[in-house]
Amino acid sequence: GIVHIIYKVSSRSLDVPADMTGAEEEQALQDAKLAVAGLVAIFKHKLLHLPTSHVDLVFQLLMSHMKKQYEMGYASHVAVLLRMIVFDCLLSLRANSHLRLGLQENAEIVSFSNFIYCDGRDLLQNAESLCMDGEILPRVPTGHSTLHFADVMHLVEIGLEQEKHYSVLDAILRQLSSLLHHRILILSTDCDLNNLSRLLCELAKSSRRCSLKGMPITAADISMQIYPVLTALVPYCGKLTKSSQLLLVQSLENGLVAGKQSCRACVVALSLSILEMQSIIVQRVESLVHRLTLVSPSPSLAAPVLELLSNLVQISCLYANFNPEHYKSVFAMILAYVDPAQFSLYIVTLAHHVLALWFIRCRLPRKHFVTFILNKLRQIANHLQNAVKAITLQQEQNQAHQHAYESLSSPASVGHLTAHHQQQQQHQQQQQ
């Protein structure tokens, strides 16, 4: 009844003449804007209340509206705003350990429904594989509804492939990064993570991301939002094919030199990849080491880089084909973090520990690297000595200046200067 009427209003064309101003466009499409906003409000309310048929109906209507938007290629300001509203609603869905669906209201609070469950057929067939705190996931009770979240993920894939507006794509990536950390909801669907991974990797290297409409002049490249999503995909490597895993690792390597904002996340993801995707890393380890050498040492990257190298040295098959240059690159990276003038005691200690591990487990004659390591350590020691001398000299100069100031400020000095000044004044008066 009423829901269908609202949907008919929301289904009207969202095209507007190119010469129409923002205010005129807002007025012309006000009814469609209110209709879609109303469907979203109904969905959020009915998700927690009976009857469940309303949720199913509104969900299908929202999905139809979004698919029509991309089919028709609507690009008006109101159409862009409506896509953002719907994506914000659908990507805020979460599931608890009982597979009940809910909406994440903010960073911590999630309200779960007692009547709507996510379509976790794969999980429910093998519920013991995802028990939490010893509690086996229950089957969906008879008479309760399920929501096919795989449809939402398919809509996300359409958005990643076809979206041409910066604001919408940025909203999708931000929400998707948070969603992928919610493993129950993702694993309960039969969505194709291989396709999602492929689209993200293509977007990371595609020129389309730099020519999006509505991109603010001060906004960073949209790729800065892509790499956090790619890092969130690493724990799902078991659901990815070998080719998808290889493409994912290559994209993370590119993220090492894409900017400071993405570098740390990519280092952490590659450190996990060393443990989870060894068959892929063994093909890319030389390229990985080369990319790491291009990363400038900084306090924020010190721990992740050293932990990555610590993980790598534990798996000898990964660096079995290293030549002397590869080892020198690794030693140089580690030695960059042993300077106590730039890094904390923890980082310096960790760097010495990782350096010792690589030196002990080196498969080539170690004598070739002794001179290289000692020279680097001597350079750091000389730099510290020069720094200490400069600080000592500065302190001595400060003490000398302070002593001179105190001498001039003493009563005897003040009296002497006053008498001298009076004598000069008398001498000038006599000359006059």
Tab-separated table of C-alpha atoms in Angstrom:
chain	number	residue	atom	x	y	z
A	1	GLY	CA	0.000	0.000	0.000
A	2	ILE	CA	1.746	3.083	1.330
A	3	VAL	CA	5.225	1.613	0.856
A	4	HIS	CA	4.501	0.929	-2.826
A	5	ILE	CA	3.239	4.483	-3.288
A	6	ILE	CA	6.432	5.829	-1.739
A	7	TYR	CA	8.468	3.596	-4.047
A	8	LYS	CA	6.623	4.882	-7.138
A	9	VAL	CA	7.534	8.416	-6.143
A	10	SER	CA	11.168	7.392	-5.550
A	11	SER	CA	11.254	5.663	-8.956
A	12	ARG	CA	10.684	8.854	-10.922
A	13	SER	CA	13.450	10.088	-13.197
A	14	LEU	CA	16.274	11.846	-11.382
A	15	ASP	CA	17.626	13.516	-14.509
A	16	VAL	CA	17.651	17.311	-14.589
A	17	PRO	CA	18.613	19.839	-17.299
A	18	ALA	CA	22.282	20.773	-17.304
A	19	ASP	CA	21.483	24.493	-16.907
A	20	MET	CA	19.343	23.976	-13.764
A	21	THR	CA	20.752	25.564	-10.613
A	22	GLY	CA	21.233	23.686	-7.356
A	23	ALA	CA	18.194	25.295	-5.732
A	24	GLU	CA	15.966	24.533	-8.736
A	25	GLU	CA	17.191	20.925	-8.808
A	26	GLU	CA	16.523	20.539	-5.099
A	27	GLN	CA	12.972	21.837	-5.580
A	28	ALA	CA	12.280	19.667	-8.647
A	29	LEU	CA	13.440	16.418	-7.016
A	30	GLN	CA	12.235	17.133	-3.487
A	31	ASP	CA	9.532	14.450	-3.669
A	32	ALA	CA	11.968	11.708	-4.758
A	33	LYS	CA	14.418	12.747	-2.059
A	34	LEU	CA	11.761	12.554	0.653
A	35	ALA	CA	10.507	9.208	-0.679
A	36	VAL	CA	13.908	7.482	-0.550
A	37	ALA	CA	14.684	9.014	2.839
A	38	GLY	CA	11.306	7.696	3.996
A	39	LEU	CA	12.081	4.157	2.787
A	40	VAL	CA	15.393	4.240	4.665
A	41	ALA	CA	13.653	5.441	7.829
A	42	ILE	CA	11.046	2.663	7.517
A	43	PHE	CA	13.770	0.055	7.024
A	44	LYS	CA	15.657	1.184	10.128
A	45	HIS	CA	12.497	1.193	12.246
A	46	LYS	CA	10.938	-2.044	11.006
A	47	LEU	CA	14.219	-3.945	11.336
A	48	LEU	CA	13.593	-4.011	15.089
A	49	HIS	CA	9.809	-4.508	14.984
A	50	LEU	CA	7.220	-6.888	13.610
A	51	PRO	CA	5.983	-7.702	11.006
A	52	THR	CA	9.158	-8.745	9.241
A	53	SER	CA	7.508	-8.631	5.819
A	54	HIS	CA	7.878	-4.848	5.826
A	55	VAL	CA	11.653	-5.136	6.119
A	56	ASP	CA	11.833	-7.604	3.224
A	57	LEU	CA	9.703	-5.361	1.035
A	58	VAL	CA	11.571	-2.128	1.811
A	59	PHE	CA	14.926	-3.873	1.353
A	60	GLN	CA	13.950	-5.042	-2.127
A	61	LEU	CA	12.628	-1.584	-3.014
A	62	LEU	CA	15.866	0.091	-1.929
A	63	MET	CA	17.891	-2.406	-3.935
A	64	SER	CA	15.708	-1.789	-7.000
A	65	HIS	CA	16.100	1.968	-6.629
A	66	MET	CA	19.894	1.737	-6.445
A	67	LYS	CA	20.164	-0.615	-9.411
A	68	LYS	CA	17.979	1.699	-11.464
A	69	GLN	CA	20.195	4.642	-10.562
A	70	TYR	CA	23.274	2.895	-11.941
A	71	GLU	CA	21.403	1.560	-14.985
A	72	MET	CA	20.161	5.042	-15.904
A	73	GLY	CA	23.433	6.766	-14.944
A	74	TYR	CA	21.813	9.503	-12.854
A	75	ALA	CA	24.376	12.179	-11.940
A	76	SER	CA	22.332	15.006	-10.413
A	77	HIS	CA	23.173	16.314	-6.946
A	78	VAL	CA	20.026	14.776	-5.437
A	79	ALA	CA	20.734	11.386	-7.057
A	80	VAL	CA	24.250	11.414	-5.595
A	81	LEU	CA	22.866	12.326	-2.172
A	82	LEU	CA	20.305	9.496	-2.316
A	83	ARG	CA	22.967	6.928	-3.200
A	84	MET	CA	25.013	8.065	-0.213
A	85	ILE	CA	21.979	7.757	2.098
A	86	VAL	CA	21.157	4.218	0.949
A	87	PHE	CA	24.770	2.993	1.081
A	88	ASP	CA	25.181	4.492	4.538
A	89	CYS	CA	22.139	2.538	5.725
A	90	LEU	CA	22.894	-0.826	4.103
A	91	LEU	CA	26.603	-0.848	4.950
A	92	SER	CA	25.854	-0.115	8.608
A	93	LEU	CA	24.234	-3.553	8.975
A	94	ARG	CA	25.937	-5.901	11.448
A	95	ALA	CA	25.287	-9.407	12.810
A	96	ASN	CA	25.863	-10.840	16.264
A	97	SER	CA	26.964	-14.352	17.250
A	98	HIS	CA	23.363	-15.560	16.818
A	99	LEU	CA	23.287	-14.181	13.246
A	100	ARG	CA	20.703	-11.561	14.221
A	101	LEU	CA	20.930	-8.431	12.099
A	102	GLY	CA	21.262	-4.949	13.523
A	103	LEU	CA	22.279	-1.419	12.615
A	104	GLN	CA	25.440	0.195	13.891
A	105	GLU	CA	24.319	3.545	15.243
A	106	ASN	CA	27.809	4.790	16.059
A	107	ALA	CA	31.284	3.387	16.652
A	108	GLU	CA	30.184	1.115	19.510
A	109	ILE	CA	26.376	0.825	19.825
A	110	VAL	CA	24.571	-1.731	17.667
A	111	SER	CA	20.865	-2.473	18.005
A	112	PHE	CA	20.106	-6.072	16.994
A	113	SER	CA	16.766	-7.363	15.803
A	114	ASN	CA	14.983	-10.309	17.410
A	115	PHE	CA	13.208	-11.169	14.182
A	116	ILE	CA	15.571	-10.613	11.219
A	117	TYR	CA	18.575	-12.865	10.607
A	118	CYS	CA	21.333	-12.709	8.028
A	119	ASP	CA	21.256	-15.401	5.388
A	120	GLY	CA	23.953	-17.617	6.908
A	121	ARG	CA	23.187	-20.890	5.183
A	122	ASP	CA	26.856	-21.814	4.836
A	123	LEU	CA	27.471	-21.117	8.488
A	124	LEU	CA	24.368	-22.841	9.722
A	125	GLN	CA	25.266	-26.042	7.899
A	126	ASN	CA	28.503	-26.110	9.883
A	127	ALA	CA	27.630	-24.095	12.965
A	128	GLU	CA	30.340	-25.617	15.139
A	129	SER	CA	33.009	-23.915	13.013
A	130	LEU	CA	31.943	-20.512	14.275
A	131	CYS	CA	31.118	-21.007	17.934
A	132	MET	CA	31.849	-18.091	20.195
A	133	ASP	CA	32.867	-18.522	23.823
A	134	GLY	CA	31.864	-22.174	23.589
A	135	GLU	CA	28.334	-21.343	22.384
A	136	ILE	CA	27.294	-22.954	19.098
A	137	LEU	CA	25.548	-20.673	16.629
A	138	PRO	CA	21.821	-21.469	16.594
A	139	ARG	CA	19.718	-22.124	13.560
A	140	VAL	CA	17.330	-19.439	12.401
A	141	PRO	CA	14.032	-20.029	14.247
A	142	THR	CA	11.056	-21.056	12.174
A	143	GLY	CA	8.862	-18.139	11.165
A	144	HIS	CA	11.620	-15.537	11.282
A	145	SER	CA	12.909	-13.773	8.185
A	146	THR	CA	16.372	-13.699	6.662
A	147	LEU	CA	17.983	-10.867	4.766
A	148	HIS	CA	20.234	-11.756	1.837
A	149	PHE	CA	23.248	-9.606	2.600
A	150	ALA	CA	24.970	-10.980	-0.508
A	151	ASP	CA	22.695	-8.596	-2.452
A	152	VAL	CA	24.248	-5.675	-0.579
A	153	MET	CA	27.747	-6.867	-1.412
A	154	HIS	CA	26.736	-7.212	-5.061
A	155	LEU	CA	25.460	-3.612	-4.965
A	156	VAL	CA	28.814	-2.544	-3.499
A	157	GLU	CA	30.574	-4.212	-6.422
A	158	ILE	CA	28.342	-2.306	-8.859
A	159	GLY	CA	29.202	0.921	-7.053
A	160	LEU	CA	32.949	0.239	-7.140
A	161	GLU	CA	32.769	-0.495	-10.860
A	162	GLN	CA	30.384	2.205	-12.065
A	163	GLU	CA	30.349	5.045	-9.533
A	164	LYS	CA	31.666	8.302	-10.993
A	165	HIS	CA	31.196	10.681	-8.066
A	166	TYR	CA	33.888	11.147	-5.441
A	167	SER	CA	31.539	11.550	-2.446
A	168	VAL	CA	29.687	8.276	-3.040
A	169	LEU	CA	32.807	6.224	-3.753
A	170	ASP	CA	34.532	7.695	-0.713
A	171	ALA	CA	31.516	6.793	1.455
A	172	ILE	CA	31.458	3.221	0.080
A	173	LEU	CA	35.149	2.665	0.811
A	174	ARG	CA	34.963	4.124	4.316
A	175	GLN	CA	31.970	1.982	5.250
A	176	LEU	CA	33.361	-1.115	3.533
A	177	SER	CA	36.599	-0.920	5.492
A	178	SER	CA	34.636	-1.042	8.754
A	179	LEU	CA	32.279	-3.733	7.467
A	180	LEU	CA	35.065	-6.141	6.482
A	181	HIS	CA	36.293	-6.191	10.072
A	182	HIS	CA	32.914	-7.731	10.997
A	183	ARG	CA	33.740	-11.277	9.932
A	184	ILE	CA	30.479	-12.988	10.946
A	185	LEU	CA	28.371	-10.971	8.530
A	186	ILE	CA	30.820	-11.380	5.631
A	187	LEU	CA	31.400	-15.098	6.152
A	188	SER	CA	27.675	-15.741	6.471
A	189	THR	CA	27.053	-14.637	2.894
A	190	ASP	CA	27.866	-16.363	-0.361
A	191	CYS	CA	29.312	-13.203	-1.918
A	192	ASP	CA	32.290	-13.523	-4.238
A	193	LEU	CA	35.207	-11.900	-2.450
A	194	ASN	CA	37.406	-12.621	-5.474
A	195	ASN	CA	35.405	-10.184	-7.555
A	196	LEU	CA	35.423	-7.609	-4.748
A	197	SER	CA	39.191	-7.926	-4.407
A	198	ARG	CA	39.677	-7.616	-8.165
A	199	LEU	CA	37.575	-4.454	-8.369
A	200	LEU	CA	39.449	-2.831	-5.490
A	201	CYS	CA	42.852	-3.691	-6.966
A	202	GLU	CA	41.828	-2.366	-10.369
A	203	LEU	CA	40.503	0.817	-8.788
A	204	ALA	CA	43.785	1.303	-6.911
A	205	LYS	CA	45.787	1.398	-10.138
A	206	SER	CA	43.133	2.837	-12.461
A	207	SER	CA	43.235	6.428	-13.679
A	208	ARG	CA	39.454	6.643	-13.081
A	209	ARG	CA	40.029	7.376	-9.404
A	210	CYS	CA	41.732	10.674	-10.317
A	211	SER	CA	38.942	11.906	-12.599
A	212	LEU	CA	35.924	11.490	-10.343
A	213	LYS	CA	33.273	14.181	-10.304
A	214	GLY	CA	32.934	16.340	-7.240
A	215	MET	CA	36.457	15.674	-5.950
A	216	PRO	CA	37.525	18.566	-3.690
A	217	ILE	CA	40.749	20.295	-4.696
A	218	THR	CA	42.206	19.659	-1.233
A	219	ALA	CA	41.095	16.018	-1.111
A	220	ALA	CA	43.705	13.295	-1.192
A	221	ASP	CA	43.634	10.708	-3.937
A	222	ILE	CA	40.781	8.240	-3.435
A	223	SER	CA	43.418	5.508	-3.374
A	224	MET	CA	44.158	6.531	0.219
A	225	GLN	CA	40.733	5.078	1.045
A	226	ILE	CA	41.269	1.949	-1.063
A	227	TYR	CA	44.298	0.551	0.761
A	228	PRO	CA	42.600	0.271	4.187
A	229	VAL	CA	39.937	-1.857	2.480
A	230	LEU	CA	42.575	-4.022	0.802
A	231	THR	CA	44.309	-4.567	4.154
A	232	ALA	CA	40.974	-5.630	5.658
A	233	LEU	CA	40.685	-8.287	2.919
A	234	VAL	CA	43.880	-10.101	3.965
A	235	PRO	CA	42.214	-12.134	6.770
A	236	TYR	CA	39.810	-13.499	4.118
A	237	CYS	CA	42.646	-14.919	2.019
A	238	GLY	CA	41.240	-18.422	2.574
A	239	LYS	CA	38.230	-17.450	0.438
A	240	LEU	CA	40.399	-16.008	-2.348
A	241	THR	CA	41.889	-17.874	-5.277
A	242	LYS	CA	45.664	-17.891	-5.832
A	243	SER	CA	45.389	-15.345	-8.618
A	244	SER	CA	43.324	-13.031	-6.390
A	245	GLN	CA	45.841	-13.426	-3.579
A	246	LEU	CA	48.693	-12.522	-5.924
A	247	LEU	CA	46.848	-9.444	-7.178
A	248	LEU	CA	46.100	-8.414	-3.593
A	249	VAL	CA	49.745	-8.710	-2.500
A	250	GLN	CA	50.898	-6.728	-5.554
A	251	SER	CA	48.445	-3.942	-4.717
A	252	LEU	CA	49.644	-3.850	-1.102
A	253	GLU	CA	53.235	-3.550	-2.343
A	254	ASN	CA	52.207	-0.562	-4.452
A	255	GLY	CA	50.612	0.921	-1.341
A	256	LEU	CA	54.017	1.041	0.350
A	257	VAL	CA	55.042	3.911	-1.914
A	258	ALA	CA	51.591	5.433	-2.453
A	259	GLY	CA	51.803	7.767	0.555
A	260	LYS	CA	52.415	7.941	4.278
A	261	GLN	CA	48.728	7.454	5.113
A	262	SER	CA	48.535	4.061	3.403
A	263	CYS	CA	52.085	2.835	4.040
A	264	ARG	CA	51.657	1.732	7.650
A	265	ALA	CA	48.436	-0.200	6.937
A	266	CYS	CA	50.048	-1.949	3.966
A	267	VAL	CA	53.120	-2.933	6.012
A	268	VAL	CA	50.886	-4.504	8.673
A	269	ALA	CA	48.841	-6.316	6.003
A	270	LEU	CA	51.959	-7.651	4.270
A	271	SER	CA	53.302	-8.835	7.630
A	272	LEU	CA	50.121	-10.880	8.059
A	273	SER	CA	50.356	-12.052	4.432
A	274	ILE	CA	53.795	-13.535	5.156
A	275	LEU	CA	52.132	-15.849	7.656
A	276	GLU	CA	48.904	-16.539	5.756
A	277	MET	CA	49.932	-16.542	2.066
A	278	GLN	CA	53.424	-18.017	1.973
A	279	SER	CA	52.981	-19.554	-1.467
A	280	ILE	CA	52.315	-16.045	-2.849
A	281	ILE	CA	54.936	-14.200	-0.811
A	282	VAL	CA	57.680	-16.580	-1.981
A	283	GLN	CA	57.014	-15.311	-5.512
A	284	ARG	CA	57.029	-11.661	-4.467
A	285	VAL	CA	59.566	-11.531	-1.641
A	286	GLU	CA	62.351	-9.923	-3.689
A	287	SER	CA	59.994	-7.242	-4.975
A	288	LEU	CA	58.690	-6.766	-1.437
A	289	VAL	CA	62.181	-6.176	-0.047
A	290	HIS	CA	62.907	-3.696	-2.840
A	291	ARG	CA	59.706	-1.746	-2.106
A	292	LEU	CA	60.505	-1.681	1.612
A	293	THR	CA	63.884	-0.101	0.890
A	294	LEU	CA	62.017	2.830	-0.696
A	295	VAL	CA	60.114	3.521	2.532
A	296	SER	CA	61.659	6.341	4.564
A	297	PRO	CA	62.330	5.328	8.199
A	298	SER	CA	60.018	7.063	10.663
A	299	PRO	CA	58.890	6.435	14.254
A	300	SER	CA	55.374	5.505	13.110
A	301	LEU	CA	56.688	2.840	10.688
A	302	ALA	CA	59.512	1.481	12.838
A	303	ALA	CA	57.607	-1.210	14.746
A	304	PRO	CA	55.538	-2.493	11.744
A	305	VAL	CA	58.600	-2.739	9.466
A	306	LEU	CA	60.708	-4.523	12.095
A	307	GLU	CA	57.848	-6.917	12.883
A	308	LEU	CA	57.481	-7.705	9.169
A	309	LEU	CA	61.189	-8.486	8.883
A	310	SER	CA	60.978	-10.540	12.081
A	311	ASN	CA	58.135	-12.603	10.592
A	312	LEU	CA	60.010	-13.034	7.339
A	313	VAL	CA	63.212	-14.362	8.945
A	314	GLN	CA	61.235	-17.064	10.753
A	315	ILE	CA	60.228	-18.718	7.446
A	316	SER	CA	63.483	-19.690	5.792
A	317	CYS	CA	61.922	-20.968	2.564
A	318	LEU	CA	60.818	-17.428	1.695
A	319	TYR	CA	64.366	-16.063	1.454
A	320	ALA	CA	66.154	-19.208	0.327
A	321	ASN	CA	67.149	-17.549	-2.969
A	322	PHE	CA	68.422	-14.282	-1.504
A	323	ASN	CA	71.703	-13.012	-2.933
A	324	PRO	CA	74.197	-10.728	-1.111
A	325	GLU	CA	72.408	-7.584	-2.324
A	326	HIS	CA	69.120	-8.753	-0.835
A	327	TYR	CA	70.766	-9.389	2.531
A	328	LYS	CA	72.471	-5.996	2.420
A	329	SER	CA	69.098	-4.364	1.714
A	330	VAL	CA	67.594	-6.105	4.742
A	331	PHE	CA	70.530	-5.177	6.998
A	332	ALA	CA	70.378	-1.571	5.791
A	333	MET	CA	66.667	-1.368	6.594
A	334	ILE	CA	67.206	-2.729	10.103
A	335	LEU	CA	70.239	-0.543	10.815
A	336	ALA	CA	68.181	2.528	9.982
A	337	TYR	CA	66.286	1.938	13.242
A	338	VAL	CA	69.212	1.452	15.658
A	339	ASP	CA	69.866	5.178	16.066
A	340	PRO	CA	68.830	6.077	19.660
A	341	ALA	CA	68.807	9.760	18.707
A	342	GLN	CA	65.788	9.186	16.435
A	343	PHE	CA	63.964	6.200	17.914
A	344	SER	CA	62.859	4.987	21.326
A	345	LEU	CA	64.746	2.443	23.399
A	346	TYR	CA	62.139	-0.216	22.517
A	347	ILE	CA	62.636	0.308	18.765
A	348	VAL	CA	66.434	0.306	19.076
A	349	THR	CA	66.343	-2.899	21.136
A	350	LEU	CA	63.937	-4.539	18.686
A	351	ALA	CA	66.153	-3.524	15.760
A	352	HIS	CA	69.229	-5.110	17.383
A	353	HIS	CA	67.209	-8.279	18.019
A	354	VAL	CA	65.991	-8.521	14.404
A	355	LEU	CA	69.493	-7.716	13.139
A	356	ALA	CA	70.927	-10.587	15.187
A	357	LEU	CA	68.255	-12.978	13.865
A	358	TRP	CA	69.004	-12.139	10.235
A	359	PHE	CA	72.768	-12.365	10.793
A	360	ILE	CA	72.491	-15.762	12.507
A	361	ARG	CA	70.139	-17.207	9.892
A	362	CYS	CA	72.011	-15.814	6.906
A	363	ARG	CA	72.598	-18.640	4.411
A	364	LEU	CA	75.586	-16.950	2.785
A	365	PRO	CA	79.069	-16.558	4.322
A	366	ARG	CA	78.562	-14.026	7.117
A	367	LYS	CA	82.043	-12.531	6.764
A	368	HIS	CA	80.853	-10.684	3.650
A	369	PHE	CA	78.432	-8.647	5.757
A	370	VAL	CA	80.521	-7.983	8.875
A	371	THR	CA	82.301	-4.993	7.357
A	372	PHE	CA	79.038	-3.597	5.963
A	373	ILE	CA	77.290	-3.811	9.345
A	374	LEU	CA	80.265	-2.440	11.301
A	375	ASN	CA	80.605	0.546	8.972
A	376	LYS	CA	76.926	1.391	9.429
A	377	LEU	CA	77.222	1.077	13.208
A	378	ARG	CA	80.351	3.253	13.242
A	379	GLN	CA	78.540	5.922	11.216
A	380	ILE	CA	75.736	5.950	13.765
A	381	ALA	CA	78.239	6.047	16.662
A	382	ASN	CA	80.139	8.943	15.094
A	383	HIS	CA	76.901	10.786	14.485
A	384	LEU	CA	75.959	10.334	18.152
A	385	GLN	CA	79.372	11.526	19.315
A	386	ASN	CA	79.120	14.641	17.168
A	387	ALA	CA	75.635	15.265	18.461
A	388	VAL	CA	76.795	14.887	22.077
A	389	LYS	CA	79.710	17.260	21.478
A	390	ALA	CA	77.398	19.829	19.921
A	391	ILE	CA	74.999	19.564	22.862
A	392	THR	CA	77.867	19.842	25.363
A	393	LEU	CA	79.267	22.907	23.573
A	394	GLN	CA	75.849	24.532	23.506
A	395	GLN	CA	75.407	23.891	27.232
A	396	GLU	CA	78.821	25.413	27.997
A	397	GLN	CA	77.973	28.509	25.955
A	398	ASN	CA	74.635	28.821	27.733
A	399	GLN	CA	76.369	28.546	31.119
A	400	ALA	CA	78.911	31.207	30.102
A	401	HIS	CA	76.138	33.553	28.988
A	402	GLN	CA	74.255	32.915	32.208
A	403	HIS	CA	77.358	33.629	34.296
A	404	ALA	CA	78.000	36.873	32.426
A	405	TYR	CA	74.394	37.939	32.909
A	406	GLU	CA	74.524	37.199	36.640
A	407	SER	CA	77.782	39.177	36.953
A	408	LEU	CA	76.249	42.191	35.254
A	409	SER	CA	73.119	41.902	37.386
A	410	SER	CA	74.997	41.983	40.728
A	411	PRO	CA	74.672	45.161	42.936
A	412	ALA	CA	78.395	45.987	42.631
A	413	SER	CA	78.234	45.862	38.838
A	414	VAL	CA	75.070	47.953	38.763
A	415	GLY	CA	76.672	50.574	41.073
A	416	HIS	CA	79.832	50.688	38.991
A	417	LEU	CA	77.853	51.188	35.787
A	418	THR	CA	75.771	53.926	37.421
A	419	ALA	CA	78.863	55.825	38.639
A	420	HIS	CA	80.448	55.483	35.197
A	421	HIS	CA	77.321	56.851	33.552
A	422	GLN	CA	77.247	59.850	35.921
A	423	GLN	CA	80.900	60.625	35.188
A	424	GLN	CA	80.189	60.645	31.462
A	425	GLN	CA	77.274	63.055	31.965
A	426	GLN	CA	79.442	65.446	34.071
A	427	HIS	CA	82.201	65.343	31.471
A	428	GLN	CA	79.720	66.260	28.711
A	429	GLN	CA	78.317	69.181	30.777
A	430	GLN	CA	81.837	70.585	31.370
A	431	GLN	CA	82.575	70.458	27.656
A	432	GLN	CA	79.362	72.337	26.911
